[in-house]
Coordinates of C-alpha atoms and ligand atoms in Angstrom, one line a residue:
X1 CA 91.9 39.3 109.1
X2 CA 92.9 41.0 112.0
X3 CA 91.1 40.2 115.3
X4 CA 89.5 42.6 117.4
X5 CA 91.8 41.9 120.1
X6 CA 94.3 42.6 118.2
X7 CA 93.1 45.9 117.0
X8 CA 93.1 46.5 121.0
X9 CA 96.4 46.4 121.4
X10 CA 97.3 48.3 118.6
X11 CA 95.2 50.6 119.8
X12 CA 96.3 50.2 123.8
X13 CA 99.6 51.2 123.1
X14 CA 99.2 54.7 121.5
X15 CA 98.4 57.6 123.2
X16 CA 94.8 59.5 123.7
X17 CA 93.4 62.7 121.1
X18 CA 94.1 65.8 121.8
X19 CA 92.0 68.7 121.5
X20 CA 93.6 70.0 118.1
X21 CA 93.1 66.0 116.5
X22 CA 89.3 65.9 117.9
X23 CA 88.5 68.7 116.5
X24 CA 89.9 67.8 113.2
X25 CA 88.8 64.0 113.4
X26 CA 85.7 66.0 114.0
X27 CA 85.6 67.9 111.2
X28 CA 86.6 65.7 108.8
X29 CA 84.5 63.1 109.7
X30 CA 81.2 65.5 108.9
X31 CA 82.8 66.4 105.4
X32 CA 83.8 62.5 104.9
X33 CA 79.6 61.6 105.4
X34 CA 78.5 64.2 103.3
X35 CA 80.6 63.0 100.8
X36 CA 79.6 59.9 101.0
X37 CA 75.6 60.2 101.3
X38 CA 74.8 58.2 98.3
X39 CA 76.7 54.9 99.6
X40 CA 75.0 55.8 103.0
X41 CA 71.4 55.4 101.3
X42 CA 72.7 52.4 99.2
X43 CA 74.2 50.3 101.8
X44 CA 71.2 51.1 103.5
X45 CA 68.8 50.0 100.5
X46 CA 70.7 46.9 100.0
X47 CA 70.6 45.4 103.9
X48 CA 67.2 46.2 103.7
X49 CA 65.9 45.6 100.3
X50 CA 63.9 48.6 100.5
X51 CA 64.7 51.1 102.9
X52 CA 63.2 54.9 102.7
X53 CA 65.6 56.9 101.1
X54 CA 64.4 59.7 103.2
X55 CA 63.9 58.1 106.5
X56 CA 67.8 57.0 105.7
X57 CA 69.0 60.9 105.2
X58 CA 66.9 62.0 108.4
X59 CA 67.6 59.3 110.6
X60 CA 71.2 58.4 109.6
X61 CA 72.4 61.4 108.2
X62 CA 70.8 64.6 109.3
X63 CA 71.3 63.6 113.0
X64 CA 75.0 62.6 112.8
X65 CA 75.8 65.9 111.3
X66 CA 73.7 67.3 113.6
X67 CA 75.5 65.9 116.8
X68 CA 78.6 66.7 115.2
X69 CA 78.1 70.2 114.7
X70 CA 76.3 70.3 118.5
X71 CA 79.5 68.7 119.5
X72 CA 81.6 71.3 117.8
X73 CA 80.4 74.0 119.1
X74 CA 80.4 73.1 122.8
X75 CA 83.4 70.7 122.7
X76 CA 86.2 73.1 124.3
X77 CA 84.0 74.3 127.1
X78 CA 83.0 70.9 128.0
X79 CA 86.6 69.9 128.5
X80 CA 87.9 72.7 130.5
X81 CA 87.6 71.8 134.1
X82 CA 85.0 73.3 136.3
X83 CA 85.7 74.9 139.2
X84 CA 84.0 75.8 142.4
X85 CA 84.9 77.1 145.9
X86 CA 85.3 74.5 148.8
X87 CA 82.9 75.6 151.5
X88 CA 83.6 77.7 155.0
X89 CA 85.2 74.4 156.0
X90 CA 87.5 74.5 153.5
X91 CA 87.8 78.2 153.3
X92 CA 90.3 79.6 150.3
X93 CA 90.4 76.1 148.9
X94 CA 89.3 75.0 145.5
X95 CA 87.9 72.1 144.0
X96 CA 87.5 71.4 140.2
X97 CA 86.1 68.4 138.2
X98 CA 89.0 67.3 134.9
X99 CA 86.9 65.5 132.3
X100 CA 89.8 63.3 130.8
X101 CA 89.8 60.5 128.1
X102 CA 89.5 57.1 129.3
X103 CA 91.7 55.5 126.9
X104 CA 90.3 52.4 124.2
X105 CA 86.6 52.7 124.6
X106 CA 84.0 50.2 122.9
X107 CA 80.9 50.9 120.6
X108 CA 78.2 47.8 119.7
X109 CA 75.6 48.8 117.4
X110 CA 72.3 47.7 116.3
X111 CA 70.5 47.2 112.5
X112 CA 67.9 49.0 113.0
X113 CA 69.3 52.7 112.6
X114 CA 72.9 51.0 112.2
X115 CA 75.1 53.7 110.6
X116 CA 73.1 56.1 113.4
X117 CA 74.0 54.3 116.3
X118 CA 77.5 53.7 115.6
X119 CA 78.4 56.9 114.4
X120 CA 76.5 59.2 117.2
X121 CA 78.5 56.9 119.8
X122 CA 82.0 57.6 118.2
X123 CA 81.7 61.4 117.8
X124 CA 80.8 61.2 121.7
X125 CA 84.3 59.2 122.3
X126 CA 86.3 60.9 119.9
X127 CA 85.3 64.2 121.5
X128 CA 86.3 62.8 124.9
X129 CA 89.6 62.2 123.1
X130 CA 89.3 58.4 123.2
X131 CA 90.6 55.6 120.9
X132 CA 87.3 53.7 119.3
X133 CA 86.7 50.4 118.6
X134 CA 83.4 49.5 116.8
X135 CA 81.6 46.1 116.0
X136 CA 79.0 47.2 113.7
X137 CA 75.7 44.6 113.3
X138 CA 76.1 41.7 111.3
X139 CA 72.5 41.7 110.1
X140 CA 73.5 44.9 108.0
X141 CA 76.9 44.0 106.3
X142 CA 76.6 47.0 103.7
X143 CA 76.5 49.5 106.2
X144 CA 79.1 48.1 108.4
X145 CA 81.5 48.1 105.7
X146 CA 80.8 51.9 104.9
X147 CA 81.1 52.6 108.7
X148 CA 84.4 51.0 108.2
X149 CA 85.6 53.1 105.2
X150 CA 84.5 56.3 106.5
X151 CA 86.2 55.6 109.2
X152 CA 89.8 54.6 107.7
X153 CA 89.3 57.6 105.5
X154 CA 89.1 59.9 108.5
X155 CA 91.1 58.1 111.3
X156 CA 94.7 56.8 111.9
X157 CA 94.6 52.6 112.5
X158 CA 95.9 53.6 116.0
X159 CA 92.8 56.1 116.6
X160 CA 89.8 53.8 115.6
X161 CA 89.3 50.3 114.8
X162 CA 86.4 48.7 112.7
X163 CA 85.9 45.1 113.9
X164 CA 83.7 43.0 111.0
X165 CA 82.4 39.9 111.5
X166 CA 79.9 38.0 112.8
X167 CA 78.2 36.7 116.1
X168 CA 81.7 35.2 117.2
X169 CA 83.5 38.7 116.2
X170 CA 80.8 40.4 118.7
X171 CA 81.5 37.7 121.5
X172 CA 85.4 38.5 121.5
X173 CA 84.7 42.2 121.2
X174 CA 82.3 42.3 124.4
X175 CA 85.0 40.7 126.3
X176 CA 87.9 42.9 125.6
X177 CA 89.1 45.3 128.8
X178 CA 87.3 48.5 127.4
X179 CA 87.4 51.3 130.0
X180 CA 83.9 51.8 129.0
X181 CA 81.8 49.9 126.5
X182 CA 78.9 51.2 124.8
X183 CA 76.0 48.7 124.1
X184 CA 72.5 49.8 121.7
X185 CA 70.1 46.3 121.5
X186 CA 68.3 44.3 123.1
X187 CA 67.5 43.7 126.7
X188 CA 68.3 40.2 126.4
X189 CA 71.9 40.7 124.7
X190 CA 72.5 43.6 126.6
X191 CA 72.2 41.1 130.2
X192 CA 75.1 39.0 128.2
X193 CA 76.7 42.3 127.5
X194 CA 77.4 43.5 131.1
X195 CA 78.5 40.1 132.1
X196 CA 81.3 40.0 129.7
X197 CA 82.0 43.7 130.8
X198 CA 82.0 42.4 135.0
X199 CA 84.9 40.2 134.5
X200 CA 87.0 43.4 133.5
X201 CA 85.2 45.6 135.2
X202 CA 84.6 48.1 132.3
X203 CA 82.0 50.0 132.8
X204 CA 78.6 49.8 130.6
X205 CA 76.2 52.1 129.0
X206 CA 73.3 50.2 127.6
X207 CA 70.5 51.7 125.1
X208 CA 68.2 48.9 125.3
X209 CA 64.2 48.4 123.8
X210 CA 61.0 47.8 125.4
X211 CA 57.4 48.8 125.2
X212 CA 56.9 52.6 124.9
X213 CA 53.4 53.0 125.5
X214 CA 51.1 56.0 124.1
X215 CA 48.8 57.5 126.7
X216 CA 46.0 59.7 125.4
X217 CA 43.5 62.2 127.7
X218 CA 40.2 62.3 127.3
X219 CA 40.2 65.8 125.4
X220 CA 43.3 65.8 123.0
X221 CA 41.9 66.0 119.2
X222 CA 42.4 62.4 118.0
X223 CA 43.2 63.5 114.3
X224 CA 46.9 65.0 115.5
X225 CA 47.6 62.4 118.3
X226 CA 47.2 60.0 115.3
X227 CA 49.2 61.9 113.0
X228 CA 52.1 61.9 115.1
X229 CA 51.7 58.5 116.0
X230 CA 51.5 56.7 112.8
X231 CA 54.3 59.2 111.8
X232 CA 56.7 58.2 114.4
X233 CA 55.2 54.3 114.5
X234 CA 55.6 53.2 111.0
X235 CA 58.9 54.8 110.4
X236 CA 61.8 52.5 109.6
X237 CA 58.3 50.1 109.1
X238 CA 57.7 50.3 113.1
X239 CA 61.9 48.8 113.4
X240 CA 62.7 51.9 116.4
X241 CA 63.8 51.8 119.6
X242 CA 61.4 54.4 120.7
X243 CA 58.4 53.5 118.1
X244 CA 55.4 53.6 120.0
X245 CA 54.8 50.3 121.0
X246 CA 51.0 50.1 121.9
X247 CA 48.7 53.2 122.6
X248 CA 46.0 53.6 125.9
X249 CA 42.7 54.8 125.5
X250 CA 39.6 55.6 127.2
X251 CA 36.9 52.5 126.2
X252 CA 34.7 55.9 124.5
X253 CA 36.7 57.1 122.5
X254 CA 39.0 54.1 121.0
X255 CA 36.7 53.7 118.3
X256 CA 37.2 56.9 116.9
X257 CA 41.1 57.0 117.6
X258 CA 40.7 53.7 115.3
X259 CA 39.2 55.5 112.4
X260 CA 41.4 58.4 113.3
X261 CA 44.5 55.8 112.2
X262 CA 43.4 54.0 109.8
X263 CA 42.6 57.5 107.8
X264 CA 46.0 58.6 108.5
X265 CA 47.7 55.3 108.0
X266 CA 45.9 55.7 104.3
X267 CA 47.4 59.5 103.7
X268 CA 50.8 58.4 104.5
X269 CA 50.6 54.9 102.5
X270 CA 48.1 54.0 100.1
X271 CA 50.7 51.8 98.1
X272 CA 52.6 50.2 100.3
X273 CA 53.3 47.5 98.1
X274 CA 55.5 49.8 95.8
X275 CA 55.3 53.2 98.1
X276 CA 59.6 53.4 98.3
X277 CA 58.4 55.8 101.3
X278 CA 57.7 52.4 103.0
X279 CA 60.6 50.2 104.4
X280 CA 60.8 46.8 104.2
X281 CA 61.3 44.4 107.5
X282 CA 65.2 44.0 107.8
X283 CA 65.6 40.2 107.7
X284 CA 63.2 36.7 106.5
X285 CA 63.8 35.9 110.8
X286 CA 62.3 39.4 111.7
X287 CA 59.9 39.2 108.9
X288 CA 57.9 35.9 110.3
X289 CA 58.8 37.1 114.1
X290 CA 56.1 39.5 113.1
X291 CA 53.9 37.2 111.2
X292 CA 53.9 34.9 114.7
X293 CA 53.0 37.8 116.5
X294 CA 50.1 38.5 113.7
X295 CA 49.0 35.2 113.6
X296 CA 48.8 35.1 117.5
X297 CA 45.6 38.1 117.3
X298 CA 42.4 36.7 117.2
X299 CA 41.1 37.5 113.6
X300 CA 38.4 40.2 115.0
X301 CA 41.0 41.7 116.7
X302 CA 42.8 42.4 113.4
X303 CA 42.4 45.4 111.2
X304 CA 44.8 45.8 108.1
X305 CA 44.1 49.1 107.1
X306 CA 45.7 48.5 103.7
X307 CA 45.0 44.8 103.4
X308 CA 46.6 41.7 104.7
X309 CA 48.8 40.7 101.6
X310 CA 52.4 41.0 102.7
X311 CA 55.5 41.2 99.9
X312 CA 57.5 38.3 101.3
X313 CA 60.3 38.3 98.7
X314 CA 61.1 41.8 100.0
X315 CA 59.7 41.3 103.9
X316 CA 57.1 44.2 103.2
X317 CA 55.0 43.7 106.4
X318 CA 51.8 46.2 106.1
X319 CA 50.5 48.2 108.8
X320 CA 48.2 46.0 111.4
X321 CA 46.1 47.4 114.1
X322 CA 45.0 45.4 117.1
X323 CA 42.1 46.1 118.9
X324 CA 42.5 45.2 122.4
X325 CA 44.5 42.5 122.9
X326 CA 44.5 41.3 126.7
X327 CA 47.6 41.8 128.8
X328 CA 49.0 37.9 128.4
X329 CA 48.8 38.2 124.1
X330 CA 52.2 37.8 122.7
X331 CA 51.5 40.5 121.0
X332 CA 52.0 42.3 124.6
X333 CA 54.6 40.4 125.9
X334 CA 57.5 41.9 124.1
X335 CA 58.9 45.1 122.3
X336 CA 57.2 44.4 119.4
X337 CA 59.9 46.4 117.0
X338 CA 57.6 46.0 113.8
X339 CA 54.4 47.9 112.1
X340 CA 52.0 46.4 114.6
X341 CA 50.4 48.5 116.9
X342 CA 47.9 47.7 119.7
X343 CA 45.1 49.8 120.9
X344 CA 44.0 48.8 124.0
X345 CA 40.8 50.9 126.0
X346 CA 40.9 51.6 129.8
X347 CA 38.8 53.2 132.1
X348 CA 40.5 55.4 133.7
X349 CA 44.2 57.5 134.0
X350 CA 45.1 55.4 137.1
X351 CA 44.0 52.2 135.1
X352 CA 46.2 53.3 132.5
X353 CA 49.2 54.5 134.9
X354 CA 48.9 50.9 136.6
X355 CA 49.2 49.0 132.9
X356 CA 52.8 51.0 132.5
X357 CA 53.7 50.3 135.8
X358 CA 53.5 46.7 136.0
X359 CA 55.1 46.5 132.7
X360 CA 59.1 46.8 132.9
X361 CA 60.4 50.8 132.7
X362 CA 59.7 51.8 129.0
X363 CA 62.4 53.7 126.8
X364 CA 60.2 56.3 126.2
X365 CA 56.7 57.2 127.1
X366 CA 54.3 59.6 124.7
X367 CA 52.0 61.8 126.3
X368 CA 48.5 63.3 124.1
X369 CA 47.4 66.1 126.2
X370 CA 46.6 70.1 126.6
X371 CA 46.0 69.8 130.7
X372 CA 49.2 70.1 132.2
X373 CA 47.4 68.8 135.3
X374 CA 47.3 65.3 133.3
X375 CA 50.5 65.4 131.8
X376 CA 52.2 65.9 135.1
X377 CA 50.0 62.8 136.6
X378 CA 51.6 60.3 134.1
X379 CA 55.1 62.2 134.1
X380 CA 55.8 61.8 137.8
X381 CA 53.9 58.5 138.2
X382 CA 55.8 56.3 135.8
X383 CA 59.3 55.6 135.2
X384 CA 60.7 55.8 131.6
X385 CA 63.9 56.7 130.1
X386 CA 62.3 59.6 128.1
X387 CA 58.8 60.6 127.5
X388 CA 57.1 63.3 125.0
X389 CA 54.4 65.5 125.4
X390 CA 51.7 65.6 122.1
X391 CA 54.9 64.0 119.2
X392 CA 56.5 60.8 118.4
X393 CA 60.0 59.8 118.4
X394 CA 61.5 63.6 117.6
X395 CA 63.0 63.9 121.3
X396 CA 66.0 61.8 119.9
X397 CA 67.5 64.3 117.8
X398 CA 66.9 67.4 120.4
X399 CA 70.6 69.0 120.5
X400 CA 72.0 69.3 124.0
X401 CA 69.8 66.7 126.0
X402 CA 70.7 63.4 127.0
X403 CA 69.3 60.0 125.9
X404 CA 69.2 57.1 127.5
X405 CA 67.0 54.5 129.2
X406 CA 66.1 53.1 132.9
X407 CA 65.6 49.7 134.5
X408 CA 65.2 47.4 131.7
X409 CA 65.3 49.7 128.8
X410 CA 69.2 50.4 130.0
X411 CA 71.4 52.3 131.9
X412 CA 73.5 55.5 131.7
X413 CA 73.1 58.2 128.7
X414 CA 74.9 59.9 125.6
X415 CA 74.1 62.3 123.0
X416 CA 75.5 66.0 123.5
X417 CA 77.6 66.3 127.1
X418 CA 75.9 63.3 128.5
X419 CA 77.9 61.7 125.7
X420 CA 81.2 63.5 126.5
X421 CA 80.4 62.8 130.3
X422 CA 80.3 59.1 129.5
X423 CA 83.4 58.6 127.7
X424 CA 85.6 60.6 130.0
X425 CA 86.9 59.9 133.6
X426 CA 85.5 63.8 135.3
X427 CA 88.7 63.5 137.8
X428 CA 88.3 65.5 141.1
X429 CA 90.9 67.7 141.9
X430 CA 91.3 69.5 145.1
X431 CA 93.6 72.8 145.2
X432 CA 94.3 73.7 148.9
X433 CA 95.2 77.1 149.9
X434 CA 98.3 78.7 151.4
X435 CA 96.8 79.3 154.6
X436 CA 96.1 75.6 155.8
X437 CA 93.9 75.4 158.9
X438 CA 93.4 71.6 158.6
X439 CA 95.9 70.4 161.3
X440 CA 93.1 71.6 163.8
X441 CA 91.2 68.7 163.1
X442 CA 94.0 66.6 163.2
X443 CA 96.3 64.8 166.0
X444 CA 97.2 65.9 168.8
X445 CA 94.0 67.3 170.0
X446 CA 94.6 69.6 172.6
X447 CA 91.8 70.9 174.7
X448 CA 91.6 74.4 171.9
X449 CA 91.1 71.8 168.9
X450 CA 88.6 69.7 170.6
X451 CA 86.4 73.0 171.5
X452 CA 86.9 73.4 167.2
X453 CA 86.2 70.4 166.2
X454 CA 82.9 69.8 168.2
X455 CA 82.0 73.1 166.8
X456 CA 82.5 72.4 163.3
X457 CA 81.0 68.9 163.7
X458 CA 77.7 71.2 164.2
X459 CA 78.3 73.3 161.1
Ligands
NAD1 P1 70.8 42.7 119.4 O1 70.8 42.8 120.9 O2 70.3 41.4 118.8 O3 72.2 43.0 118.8 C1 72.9 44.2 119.0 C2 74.4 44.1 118.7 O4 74.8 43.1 119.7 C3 74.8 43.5 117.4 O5 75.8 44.3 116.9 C4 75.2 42.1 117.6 O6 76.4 41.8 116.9 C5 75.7 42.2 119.1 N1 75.4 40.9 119.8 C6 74.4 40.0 119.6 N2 74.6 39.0 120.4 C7 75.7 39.1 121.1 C8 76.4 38.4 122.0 N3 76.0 37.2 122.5 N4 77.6 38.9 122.5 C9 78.1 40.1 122.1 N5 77.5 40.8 121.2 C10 76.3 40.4 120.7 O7 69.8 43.9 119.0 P2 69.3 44.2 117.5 O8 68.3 43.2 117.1 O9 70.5 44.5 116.6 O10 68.6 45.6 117.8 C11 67.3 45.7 118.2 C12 67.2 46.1 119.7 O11 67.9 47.2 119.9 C13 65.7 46.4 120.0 O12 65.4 45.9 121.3 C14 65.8 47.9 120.1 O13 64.8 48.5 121.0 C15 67.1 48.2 120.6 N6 67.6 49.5 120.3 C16 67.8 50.4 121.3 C17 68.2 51.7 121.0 C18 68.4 52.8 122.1 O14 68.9 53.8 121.8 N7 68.0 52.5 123.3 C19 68.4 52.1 119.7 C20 68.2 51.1 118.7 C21 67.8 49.9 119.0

């Protein structure tokens, strides 16, 4: 088995893409997945035991293609250097910016949306006209090893590189020289992560978790803020970055946003036992993470809107509520990353506003409102990576805007030219003119150039 620093060198050695191959790496990769949709969904199915075959084509499929064809479209005009004049001091001059590939970039993906989030990362390098190297999760072996395939069918061994394995493979792979290294996972790996990267100084984007928190005004019809937030909540079974984590409320109206979830929890999943719309939890270590966290809710603070009994030969963890649990519950402590969802009351915006903001920056923040008065207030007064206003977890697959996270829910962006922008060195260039006027601020200053330069000091 070849090691992942020895796919480096491989790689190391050969030269960059050019525009004709990314296009056609490009290209082919989106036919290549399309082909191979069916062992998509099934290597999916079988590292989870039951994952929706629907969520899988949306979430996997649908938005690689998507970010493909995004990527496409704009590719050439986001490599073309920019240009723009140099300014009266610089007068005829020109400066441009070069996007140009780096050279071997990294890619470290999650389970949770694990074909996803390696793919998405790789179209962004290839389109930079990188070499790839990709350590796929070891919690979902089945997908990694269609990553891999897809990827030998579409690219030369000295464009891309596959690296399988587990925890060990990930260790070595962290600590290879990347000229930039792309991390999705947690907040606690991803601190391990930009270590490794220091000691070569790559540089680091990280797409990290953390609480996104749901803030609702006191008008916005409950029935549709619940909608969208069960929707987005209890897909993948609640196992999303940007799931909402726990929702704020004013003390009058959480009763009714209760009811308003539980009714809507029953539309979307009266059988949950044998509903395939329904995923399961990934792993057994997951599965009684959650149970802790269940376990850790006072039993009046629980409500099982489709009973407590869990399927734990396939790690079917129904939906739980929790009616406000105080600040120190466990259940508040971390991302929670599962189908559990707190509702706690306030009594007040600026109550709310201080809950977020003594809580580390959020991935994403959701917004219920009609008063763009209130949705301003929360907007500039907190700090997330991403928020949206009145839906859930559809902001990640907008074409053409950046995602990414701030404080402890990461650093840096991709997706569309953010993506581009992080995988290529944007090289100034200055162009200077025939007519060069710059040895008048420059030695030997005779009394003339001294009256210039104290007069463009002032400019
Ligand atoms: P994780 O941090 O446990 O693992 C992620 C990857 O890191 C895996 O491929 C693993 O092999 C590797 N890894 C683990 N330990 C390592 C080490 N010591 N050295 C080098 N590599 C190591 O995360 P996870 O459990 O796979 O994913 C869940 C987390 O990811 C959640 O916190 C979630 O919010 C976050 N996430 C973020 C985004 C985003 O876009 N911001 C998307 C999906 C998931």
């Amino acid at each position: 088995m070849t090691t992942p620093k020895q796919q480096f060198d491989r790689l190391v050695k050969t030269s960059n893409l050019t525009m004709s191959k990314r296009i056609a790496r490009l290209k082919k990769i989106k036919t290549v997945i399309i082909d191979h949709t069916d062992d998509i969904i099934l290597a999916l199915s079988s590292d989870y035991g039951q994952r929706c075959e629907q969520e899988t084509r949306v979430a996997e499929i649908m938005i690689c293609i998507a970010e493909i064809n995004h990527t496409l479209k704009h590719i050439k005009s986001w490599a073309k250097p920019k240009f723009s004049g140099a300014g009266i001091k610089f007068m005829f001059c020109k400066n441009a910016i070069l996007p140009q590939p780096l050279g071997v970039v990294g890619i470290i993906a999650p389970w949770n949306y694990p074909f996803n989030l390696a793919i998405t990362p790789l179209i962004a390098a290839i389109s930079a006209g990188n070499k790839v190297m990709i350590k796929p999760s070891e919690i979902t072996p089945h997908t990694a090893d269609i990553i891999a395939k897809i990827c030998s069918l579409v690219f030369k061994d000295s464009e891309v590189a596959v690296s399988l394995g587990e925890l060990e493979v990930a260790q070595e792979f962290s600590e290879l020289p990347f000229k930039h290294l792309l991390f999705t996972g947690s907040t606690a790996v991803g601190k391990i992560i930009m270590k490794a990267a220091a000691n070569n100084l790559t540089p680091v984007t990280l797409e990290l978790g953390g609480k996104s928190p749901v803030v609702i005004d006191d008008k916005y019809d409950l029935k549709k803020a619940a909608k969208s937030i069960i929707g987005g909540k209890f897909y993948n079974a609640g196992q999303t970055c940007i799931a909402p984590d726990y929702i704020l409320i004013s003390k009058n109206r959480k009763q009714p946003l209760i009811d308003a979830l539980i009714s809507e929890i029953k539309k979307c999943f009266n059988t949950i036992l044998t509903s395939p719309d329904y995923s399961a939890i990934v792993n057994k270590r997951h599965f009684s993470r959650l149970e802790k966290i269940a376990q850790s809710c006072d039993s009046e603070q629980c409500i099982w809107p489709l009973g407590d009994t869990k399927d734990t030969d396939k790690n079917i963890f129904p939906p739980l509520l929790v009616d406000n649990p105080t600040s120190d519950s466990p259940v508040m402590e971390n991302e929670i990353f599962g189908p559990i969802l707190p509702i706690i009351s306030t009594d007040s915006i600026t109550e709310s506003l201080n809950i977020i903001n003594s809580a580390p920056n959020p991935l994403t923040l959701y917004i219920f409102s009609n008063n763009s008065q209130f949705i301003d207030n929360v907007l500039t007064n907190t700090l997330s990576g991403s928020a949206a206003v009145n839906e859930t977890i559809v902001h990640f697959a907008q074409d053409g805007t950046g995602f990414g996270g701030v404080g402890e829910s990461g650093m840096g962006s991709y997706h569309g030219k953010n993506g581009f922008d992080t995988f290529s060195h944007l090289k100034t260039v200055y162009y200077q003119s025939r007519l060069n006027t710059n040895f008048l601020v420059r030695a030997p200053f005779t009394p003339f150039k001294k009256k210039v330069v104290k007069l463009l000091s002032k400019l």
